[in-house]
């Protein structure tokens, strides 16, 4: 969920999602403004003028995304849905603590693929600080840079409950549709299983921080 066009548009999306059987709302909080995406600028990338976002009943603009994004969005969001709420885009202990105080069920440590704030910490670098700050009061996930099963292993070792995978799924989808996306997940699972075996960790619960050396 982004706060496209203000709360009214977002409320419609949330209610439709809950009615359709979705089980969690993931609110992206690191896009109050669009970052300077130099690749897009160099390539002169822009959506054709005749296209619009397909899930909306009204026209919106990307520039409107996140325009009303403050911590006050969480009480409002809680008032319109009974679904668990995860915050995506947390990178610091301070924001993790505020998220817990606002009663979220989970935090997704993410730097938005490095496309928002140049030179920001990588998600894997920010993960230990957030895990320590949360101290088990909600679940912590990590998003960004997952390309191999060993990446999953490192994230779990640093305290993530699970990881999110974006671009590899899109690559698999582009190559072979749903079967391609499924194949990517199989590759990651098999690589994780092998990495666990070779590092002497027979179960997910046995993965701990001793597997990772922070330099």
mmCIF file of C-alpha atoms in Angstrom, residues 60-153:
data_model
loop_
_atom_site.group_PDB
_atom_site.id
_atom_site.type_symbol
_atom_site.label_atom_id
_atom_site.label_comp_id
_atom_site.label_asym_id
_atom_site.label_seq_id
_atom_site.Cartn_x
_atom_site.Cartn_y
_atom_site.Cartn_z
ATOM 1 C CA UNK A 60 -3.710 9.480 -9.630
ATOM 2 C CA UNK A 61 -0.164 10.644 -10.112
ATOM 3 C CA UNK A 62 3.066 9.180 -8.814
ATOM 4 C CA UNK A 63 3.903 12.590 -7.374
ATOM 5 C CA UNK A 64 0.932 12.192 -5.030
ATOM 6 C CA UNK A 65 2.325 8.994 -3.561
ATOM 7 C CA UNK A 66 3.002 9.325 0.152
ATOM 8 C CA UNK A 67 1.961 12.960 0.290
ATOM 9 C CA UNK A 68 0.149 12.456 3.620
ATOM 10 C CA UNK A 69 2.579 9.968 5.143
ATOM 11 C CA UNK A 70 3.202 10.578 8.852
ATOM 12 C CA UNK A 71 2.965 8.324 11.899
ATOM 13 C CA UNK A 72 -0.682 9.372 12.119
ATOM 14 C CA UNK A 73 -1.378 7.115 9.152
ATOM 15 C CA UNK A 74 -1.202 4.067 11.410
ATOM 16 C CA UNK A 75 -4.169 4.865 13.717
ATOM 17 C CA UNK A 76 -6.151 5.752 10.600
ATOM 18 C CA UNK A 77 -5.189 2.516 8.852
ATOM 19 C CA UNK A 78 -6.034 0.510 11.965
ATOM 20 C CA UNK A 79 -9.479 2.131 11.991
ATOM 21 C CA UNK A 80 -10.403 0.838 8.530
ATOM 22 C CA UNK A 81 -9.029 -2.712 8.581
ATOM 23 C CA UNK A 82 -8.715 -5.664 10.923
ATOM 24 C CA UNK A 83 -5.771 -7.081 8.951
ATOM 25 C CA UNK A 84 -2.235 -7.178 10.405
ATOM 26 C CA UNK A 85 -0.099 -4.203 9.356
ATOM 27 C CA UNK A 86 3.548 -4.395 8.305
ATOM 28 C CA UNK A 87 5.736 -1.335 7.715
ATOM 29 C CA UNK A 88 8.144 -1.596 4.782
ATOM 30 C CA UNK A 89 11.102 0.773 4.590
ATOM 31 C CA UNK A 90 12.449 0.865 8.164
ATOM 32 C CA UNK A 91 16.249 1.192 8.486
ATOM 33 C CA UNK A 92 16.931 2.504 12.006
ATOM 34 C CA UNK A 93 16.423 1.462 15.602
ATOM 35 C CA UNK A 94 14.592 4.734 16.297
ATOM 36 C CA UNK A 95 11.966 4.129 13.619
ATOM 37 C CA UNK A 96 11.691 0.477 14.618
ATOM 38 C CA UNK A 97 10.888 1.540 18.182
ATOM 39 C CA UNK A 98 8.240 3.991 16.956
ATOM 40 C CA UNK A 99 6.732 1.283 14.774
ATOM 41 C CA UNK A 100 6.444 -1.068 17.752
ATOM 42 C CA UNK A 101 4.918 1.713 19.869
ATOM 43 C CA UNK A 102 2.302 2.171 17.148
ATOM 44 C CA UNK A 103 1.389 -1.500 17.381
ATOM 45 C CA UNK A 104 2.479 -2.876 14.024
ATOM 46 C CA UNK A 105 2.627 -6.632 13.645
ATOM 47 C CA UNK A 106 5.810 -6.581 11.591
ATOM 48 C CA UNK A 107 8.646 -4.513 10.130
ATOM 49 C CA UNK A 108 10.262 -4.990 6.738
ATOM 50 C CA UNK A 109 13.828 -3.689 6.731
ATOM 51 C CA UNK A 110 14.262 -2.212 3.250
ATOM 52 C CA UNK A 111 16.051 0.616 1.448
ATOM 53 C CA UNK A 112 13.668 0.407 -1.528
ATOM 54 C CA UNK A 113 16.248 -1.302 -3.694
ATOM 55 C CA UNK A 114 18.672 1.584 -3.186
ATOM 56 C CA UNK A 115 16.556 3.727 -5.501
ATOM 57 C CA UNK A 116 15.278 6.261 -2.989
ATOM 58 C CA UNK A 117 18.123 7.761 -0.955
ATOM 59 C CA UNK A 118 21.560 7.499 -2.497
ATOM 60 C CA UNK A 119 24.275 6.088 -0.159
ATOM 61 C CA UNK A 120 21.682 4.782 2.336
ATOM 62 C CA UNK A 121 22.578 1.630 4.219
ATOM 63 C CA UNK A 122 21.972 -1.666 2.507
ATOM 64 C CA UNK A 123 19.082 -3.554 4.058
ATOM 65 C CA UNK A 124 21.372 -6.321 5.350
ATOM 66 C CA UNK A 125 23.527 -3.700 7.111
ATOM 67 C CA UNK A 126 20.535 -2.135 8.851
ATOM 68 C CA UNK A 127 18.949 -5.453 9.839
ATOM 69 C CA UNK A 128 20.867 -6.215 13.092
ATOM 70 C CA UNK A 129 20.113 -2.772 14.559
ATOM 71 C CA UNK A 130 16.398 -3.134 13.868
ATOM 72 C CA UNK A 131 16.237 -6.694 15.209
ATOM 73 C CA UNK A 132 17.955 -5.601 18.414
ATOM 74 C CA UNK A 133 15.622 -2.633 18.859
ATOM 75 C CA UNK A 134 12.489 -4.698 18.289
ATOM 76 C CA UNK A 135 13.624 -7.370 20.758
ATOM 77 C CA UNK A 136 10.965 -9.866 19.705
ATOM 78 C CA UNK A 137 7.996 -7.503 20.107
ATOM 79 C CA UNK A 138 7.013 -7.941 16.445
ATOM 80 C CA UNK A 139 8.305 -9.914 13.512
ATOM 81 C CA UNK A 140 11.155 -8.520 11.386
ATOM 82 C CA UNK A 141 11.606 -9.297 7.705
ATOM 83 C CA UNK A 142 14.214 -8.124 5.197
ATOM 84 C CA UNK A 143 13.807 -6.951 1.620
ATOM 85 C CA UNK A 144 16.525 -6.172 -0.905
ATOM 86 C CA UNK A 145 19.486 -7.881 -2.514
ATOM 87 C CA UNK A 146 18.261 -11.468 -2.179
ATOM 88 C CA UNK A 147 19.755 -13.230 -5.189
ATOM 89 C CA UNK A 148 21.068 -16.522 -3.761
ATOM 90 C CA UNK A 149 20.161 -18.976 -1.056
ATOM 91 C CA UNK A 150 23.236 -17.817 0.854
ATOM 92 C CA UNK A 151 21.681 -14.328 0.962
ATOM 93 C CA UNK A 152 18.635 -15.829 2.654
ATOM 94 C CA UNK A 153 20.890 -17.667 5.125
#
